[in-house]
Amino acid sequence: MNIVKIEAQPREAGKKTARAARKAGLVPCVVYGAGEQTVALQVEAAALRHLVFSDQRYRVDLNVGGKSYDCVLKDVDFNPTTDQPVHADFQMLRQGVVIRLSIPVQFEGKSKGQLEGGEIEFLVHELEIETLPQNMPDHLSVDISDLDIGDTLHVSDVSFEGVTVVTPGRQSLVTCFRRKIVEEVVEELEEGAEVPVGEEGEAAEGAATADEDSEASAD
């Protein structure tokens, strides 16, 4: 697993100092776990960007006032308007102690179904796992090359060395499907289906004859 170093500033715990940190353009955070006392801190927003907006999980070497913590980014709260992080939790790691966290999933290969004209829908982007710190992966690779049209891959169909998947086995990961016939018909209509001239002409003649008969009766 890749390691990212982050320099942080200590702060006093509390909503007041958290608000002050945000006003200063910083993100209030805490680091906890491994039997240690929770530490309040603040970091530059840019320091979190690489951890938050990534398809990989990183181990973090967090330096707070000269003290280093081996940890992972566990949770982030975002501003609902700007999508910028407003608070983050880091969890300390201890050798030999199992940790539970979410790990990004990366799908590898091109499925059989796609080669036959099918389409792929990815239903999950992360899986919750339990693992020892030394076995913690930066992502989970799932091979979809054997997936055929009509097939769905579930959590129970995959396994990963050194980790236990906590996400329920019935959860679907990815499915391969053929486009609905209705969609194909709509496409044909949009292209413009021609009506046989003969049938249209016969219908018009029939309507004209009926009109003539009606007029004759009225006379």
JSON list of N, CA and C in Angstrom, two decimals, residues 19-56:
[
{"chain": "A", "resi": 19, "resn": "ARG", "atom": "N", "xyz": [-14.85, 25.70, 13.65]},
{"chain": "A", "resi": 19, "resn": "ARG", "atom": "CA", "xyz": [-15.34, 26.80, 12.81]},
{"chain": "A", "resi": 19, "resn": "ARG", "atom": "C", "xyz": [-14.21, 27.75, 12.45]},
{"chain": "A", "resi": 20, "resn": "ALA", "atom": "N", "xyz": [-13.34, 28.02, 13.42]},
{"chain": "A", "resi": 20, "resn": "ALA", "atom": "CA", "xyz": [-12.21, 28.91, 13.18]},
{"chain": "A", "resi": 20, "resn": "ALA", "atom": "C", "xyz": [-11.27, 28.32, 12.13]},
{"chain": "A", "resi": 21, "resn": "ALA", "atom": "N", "xyz": [-11.09, 27.01, 12.18]},
{"chain": "A", "resi": 21, "resn": "ALA", "atom": "CA", "xyz": [-10.22, 26.34, 11.21]},
{"chain": "A", "resi": 21, "resn": "ALA", "atom": "C", "xyz": [-10.79, 26.49, 9.80]},
{"chain": "A", "resi": 22, "resn": "ARG", "atom": "N", "xyz": [-12.09, 26.31, 9.66]},
{"chain": "A", "resi": 22, "resn": "ARG", "atom": "CA", "xyz": [-12.72, 26.41, 8.34]},
{"chain": "A", "resi": 22, "resn": "ARG", "atom": "C", "xyz": [-12.61, 27.84, 7.80]},
{"chain": "A", "resi": 23, "resn": "LYS", "atom": "N", "xyz": [-12.80, 28.82, 8.68]},
{"chain": "A", "resi": 23, "resn": "LYS", "atom": "CA", "xyz": [-12.69, 30.20, 8.24]},
{"chain": "A", "resi": 23, "resn": "LYS", "atom": "C", "xyz": [-11.28, 30.52, 7.75]},
{"chain": "A", "resi": 24, "resn": "ALA", "atom": "N", "xyz": [-10.30, 29.80, 8.31]},
{"chain": "A", "resi": 24, "resn": "ALA", "atom": "CA", "xyz": [-8.90, 30.01, 7.91]},
{"chain": "A", "resi": 24, "resn": "ALA", "atom": "C", "xyz": [-8.52, 29.17, 6.69]},
{"chain": "A", "resi": 25, "resn": "GLY", "atom": "N", "xyz": [-9.52, 28.47, 6.12]},
{"chain": "A", "resi": 25, "resn": "GLY", "atom": "CA", "xyz": [-9.25, 27.66, 4.93]},
{"chain": "A", "resi": 25, "resn": "GLY", "atom": "C", "xyz": [-8.67, 26.29, 5.25]},
{"chain": "A", "resi": 26, "resn": "LEU", "atom": "N", "xyz": [-8.79, 25.88, 6.51]},
{"chain": "A", "resi": 26, "resn": "LEU", "atom": "CA", "xyz": [-8.28, 24.57, 6.94]},
{"chain": "A", "resi": 26, "resn": "LEU", "atom": "C", "xyz": [-9.43, 23.60, 7.18]},
{"chain": "A", "resi": 27, "resn": "VAL", "atom": "N", "xyz": [-9.09, 22.32, 7.25]},
{"chain": "A", "resi": 27, "resn": "VAL", "atom": "CA", "xyz": [-10.10, 21.29, 7.51]},
{"chain": "A", "resi": 27, "resn": "VAL", "atom": "C", "xyz": [-9.86, 20.72, 8.91]},
{"chain": "A", "resi": 28, "resn": "PRO", "atom": "N", "xyz": [-10.83, 20.88, 9.82]},
{"chain": "A", "resi": 28, "resn": "PRO", "atom": "CA", "xyz": [-10.68, 20.28, 11.15]},
{"chain": "A", "resi": 28, "resn": "PRO", "atom": "C", "xyz": [-10.77, 18.75, 11.06]},
{"chain": "A", "resi": 29, "resn": "CYS", "atom": "N", "xyz": [-9.91, 18.07, 11.81]},
{"chain": "A", "resi": 29, "resn": "CYS", "atom": "CA", "xyz": [-9.86, 16.60, 11.77]},
{"chain": "A", "resi": 29, "resn": "CYS", "atom": "C", "xyz": [-9.63, 16.06, 13.16]},
{"chain": "A", "resi": 30, "resn": "VAL", "atom": "N", "xyz": [-9.79, 14.76, 13.30]},
{"chain": "A", "resi": 30, "resn": "VAL", "atom": "CA", "xyz": [-9.39, 14.04, 14.51]},
{"chain": "A", "resi": 30, "resn": "VAL", "atom": "C", "xyz": [-8.68, 12.76, 14.09]},
{"chain": "A", "resi": 31, "resn": "VAL", "atom": "N", "xyz": [-7.79, 12.28, 14.94]},
{"chain": "A", "resi": 31, "resn": "VAL", "atom": "CA", "xyz": [-7.17, 10.98, 14.74]},
{"chain": "A", "resi": 31, "resn": "VAL", "atom": "C", "xyz": [-7.40, 10.19, 16.03]},
{"chain": "A", "resi": 32, "resn": "TYR", "atom": "N", "xyz": [-7.86, 8.95, 15.88]},
{"chain": "A", "resi": 32, "resn": "TYR", "atom": "CA", "xyz": [-8.25, 8.16, 17.05]},
{"chain": "A", "resi": 32, "resn": "TYR", "atom": "C", "xyz": [-7.91, 6.69, 16.82]},
{"chain": "A", "resi": 33, "resn": "GLY", "atom": "N", "xyz": [-8.08, 5.88, 17.86]},
{"chain": "A", "resi": 33, "resn": "GLY", "atom": "CA", "xyz": [-7.92, 4.43, 17.75]},
{"chain": "A", "resi": 33, "resn": "GLY", "atom": "C", "xyz": [-6.64, 3.90, 18.35]},
{"chain": "A", "resi": 34, "resn": "ALA", "atom": "N", "xyz": [-6.47, 2.60, 18.25]},
{"chain": "A", "resi": 34, "resn": "ALA", "atom": "CA", "xyz": [-5.27, 1.88, 18.73]},
{"chain": "A", "resi": 34, "resn": "ALA", "atom": "C", "xyz": [-5.02, 2.12, 20.21]},
{"chain": "A", "resi": 35, "resn": "GLY", "atom": "N", "xyz": [-6.10, 2.40, 20.97]},
{"chain": "A", "resi": 35, "resn": "GLY", "atom": "CA", "xyz": [-5.95, 2.59, 22.40]},
{"chain": "A", "resi": 35, "resn": "GLY", "atom": "C", "xyz": [-5.36, 3.94, 22.79]},
{"chain": "A", "resi": 36, "resn": "GLU", "atom": "N", "xyz": [-5.18, 4.81, 21.81]},
{"chain": "A", "resi": 36, "resn": "GLU", "atom": "CA", "xyz": [-4.61, 6.13, 22.07]},
{"chain": "A", "resi": 36, "resn": "GLU", "atom": "C", "xyz": [-5.72, 7.16, 22.29]},
{"chain": "A", "resi": 37, "resn": "GLN", "atom": "N", "xyz": [-5.37, 8.25, 22.94]},
{"chain": "A", "resi": 37, "resn": "GLN", "atom": "CA", "xyz": [-6.32, 9.33, 23.16]},
{"chain": "A", "resi": 37, "resn": "GLN", "atom": "C", "xyz": [-6.59, 10.03, 21.83]},
{"chain": "A", "resi": 38, "resn": "THR", "atom": "N", "xyz": [-7.84, 10.44, 21.61]},
{"chain": "A", "resi": 38, "resn": "THR", "atom": "CA", "xyz": [-8.20, 11.15, 20.39]},
{"chain": "A", "resi": 38, "resn": "THR", "atom": "C", "xyz": [-7.47, 12.49, 20.34]},
{"chain": "A", "resi": 39, "resn": "VAL", "atom": "N", "xyz": [-6.93, 12.79, 19.15]},
{"chain": "A", "resi": 39, "resn": "VAL", "atom": "CA", "xyz": [-6.17, 14.03, 18.96]},
{"chain": "A", "resi": 39, "resn": "VAL", "atom": "C", "xyz": [-6.90, 14.91, 17.94]},
{"chain": "A", "resi": 40, "resn": "ALA", "atom": "N", "xyz": [-7.14, 16.17, 18.30]},
{"chain": "A", "resi": 40, "resn": "ALA", "atom": "CA", "xyz": [-7.76, 17.12, 17.38]},
{"chain": "A", "resi": 40, "resn": "ALA", "atom": "C", "xyz": [-6.65, 17.82, 16.59]},
{"chain": "A", "resi": 41, "resn": "LEU", "atom": "N", "xyz": [-6.89, 18.03, 15.30]},
{"chain": "A", "resi": 41, "resn": "LEU", "atom": "CA", "xyz": [-5.89, 18.64, 14.44]},
{"chain": "A", "resi": 41, "resn": "LEU", "atom": "C", "xyz": [-6.57, 19.36, 13.29]},
{"chain": "A", "resi": 42, "resn": "GLN", "atom": "N", "xyz": [-5.79, 20.01, 12.48]},
{"chain": "A", "resi": 42, "resn": "GLN", "atom": "CA", "xyz": [-6.32, 20.67, 11.28]},
{"chain": "A", "resi": 42, "resn": "GLN", "atom": "C", "xyz": [-5.27, 20.59, 10.19]},
{"chain": "A", "resi": 43, "resn": "VAL", "atom": "N", "xyz": [-5.76, 20.44, 8.94]},
{"chain": "A", "resi": 43, "resn": "VAL", "atom": "CA", "xyz": [-4.85, 20.29, 7.81]},
{"chain": "A", "resi": 43, "resn": "VAL", "atom": "C", "xyz": [-5.29, 21.20, 6.66]},
{"chain": "A", "resi": 44, "resn": "GLU", "atom": "N", "xyz": [-4.37, 21.45, 5.75]},
{"chain": "A", "resi": 44, "resn": "GLU", "atom": "CA", "xyz": [-4.70, 22.18, 4.54]},
{"chain": "A", "resi": 44, "resn": "GLU", "atom": "C", "xyz": [-5.66, 21.33, 3.70]},
{"chain": "A", "resi": 45, "resn": "ALA", "atom": "N", "xyz": [-6.65, 21.97, 3.11]},
{"chain": "A", "resi": 45, "resn": "ALA", "atom": "CA", "xyz": [-7.62, 21.23, 2.29]},
{"chain": "A", "resi": 45, "resn": "ALA", "atom": "C", "xyz": [-6.93, 20.49, 1.15]},
{"chain": "A", "resi": 46, "resn": "ALA", "atom": "N", "xyz": [-5.89, 21.10, 0.58]},
{"chain": "A", "resi": 46, "resn": "ALA", "atom": "CA", "xyz": [-5.18, 20.49, -0.54]},
{"chain": "A", "resi": 46, "resn": "ALA", "atom": "C", "xyz": [-4.51, 19.18, -0.14]},
{"chain": "A", "resi": 47, "resn": "ALA", "atom": "N", "xyz": [-4.16, 19.04, 1.15]},
{"chain": "A", "resi": 47, "resn": "ALA", "atom": "CA", "xyz": [-3.51, 17.82, 1.62]},
{"chain": "A", "resi": 47, "resn": "ALA", "atom": "C", "xyz": [-4.45, 16.63, 1.60]},
{"chain": "A", "resi": 48, "resn": "LEU", "atom": "N", "xyz": [-5.75, 16.89, 1.69]},
{"chain": "A", "resi": 48, "resn": "LEU", "atom": "CA", "xyz": [-6.73, 15.80, 1.68]},
{"chain": "A", "resi": 48, "resn": "LEU", "atom": "C", "xyz": [-7.18, 15.42, 0.27]},
{"chain": "A", "resi": 49, "resn": "ARG", "atom": "N", "xyz": [-6.98, 16.32, -0.68]},
{"chain": "A", "resi": 49, "resn": "ARG", "atom": "CA", "xyz": [-7.53, 16.11, -2.02]},
{"chain": "A", "resi": 49, "resn": "ARG", "atom": "C", "xyz": [-7.07, 14.79, -2.62]},
{"chain": "A", "resi": 50, "resn": "HIS", "atom": "N", "xyz": [-5.79, 14.47, -2.46]},
{"chain": "A", "resi": 50, "resn": "HIS", "atom": "CA", "xyz": [-5.24, 13.25, -3.05]},
{"chain": "A", "resi": 50, "resn": "HIS", "atom": "C", "xyz": [-5.83, 12.00, -2.40]},
{"chain": "A", "resi": 51, "resn": "LEU", "atom": "N", "xyz": [-6.22, 12.12, -1.14]},
{"chain": "A", "resi": 51, "resn": "LEU", "atom": "CA", "xyz": [-6.79, 10.97, -0.43]},
{"chain": "A", "resi": 51, "resn": "LEU", "atom": "C", "xyz": [-8.27, 10.79, -0.75]},
{"chain": "A", "resi": 52, "resn": "VAL", "atom": "N", "xyz": [-8.97, 11.93, -0.85]},
{"chain": "A", "resi": 52, "resn": "VAL", "atom": "CA", "xyz": [-10.43, 11.89, -1.02]},
{"chain": "A", "resi": 52, "resn": "VAL", "atom": "C", "xyz": [-10.84, 11.56, -2.44]},
{"chain": "A", "resi": 53, "resn": "PHE", "atom": "N", "xyz": [-10.26, 12.26, -3.41]},
{"chain": "A", "resi": 53, "resn": "PHE", "atom": "CA", "xyz": [-10.65, 12.09, -4.81]},
{"chain": "A", "resi": 53, "resn": "PHE", "atom": "C", "xyz": [-9.69, 11.13, -5.51]},
{"chain": "A", "resi": 54, "resn": "SER", "atom": "N", "xyz": [-9.76, 9.87, -5.11]},
{"chain": "A", "resi": 54, "resn": "SER", "atom": "CA", "xyz": [-8.84, 8.86, -5.63]},
{"chain": "A", "resi": 54, "resn": "SER", "atom": "C", "xyz": [-9.55, 7.52, -5.73]},
{"chain": "A", "resi": 55, "resn": "ASP", "atom": "N", "xyz": [-9.10, 6.68, -6.65]},
{"chain": "A", "resi": 55, "resn": "ASP", "atom": "CA", "xyz": [-9.65, 5.33, -6.76]},
{"chain": "A", "resi": 55, "resn": "ASP", "atom": "C", "xyz": [-8.78, 4.33, -6.02]},
{"chain": "A", "resi": 56, "resn": "GLN", "atom": "N", "xyz": [-7.94, 4.83, -5.10]},
{"chain": "A", "resi": 56, "resn": "GLN", "atom": "CA", "xyz": [-7.10, 3.98, -4.28]},
{"chain": "A", "resi": 56, "resn": "GLN", "atom": "C", "xyz": [-7.17, 4.41, -2.82]}
]
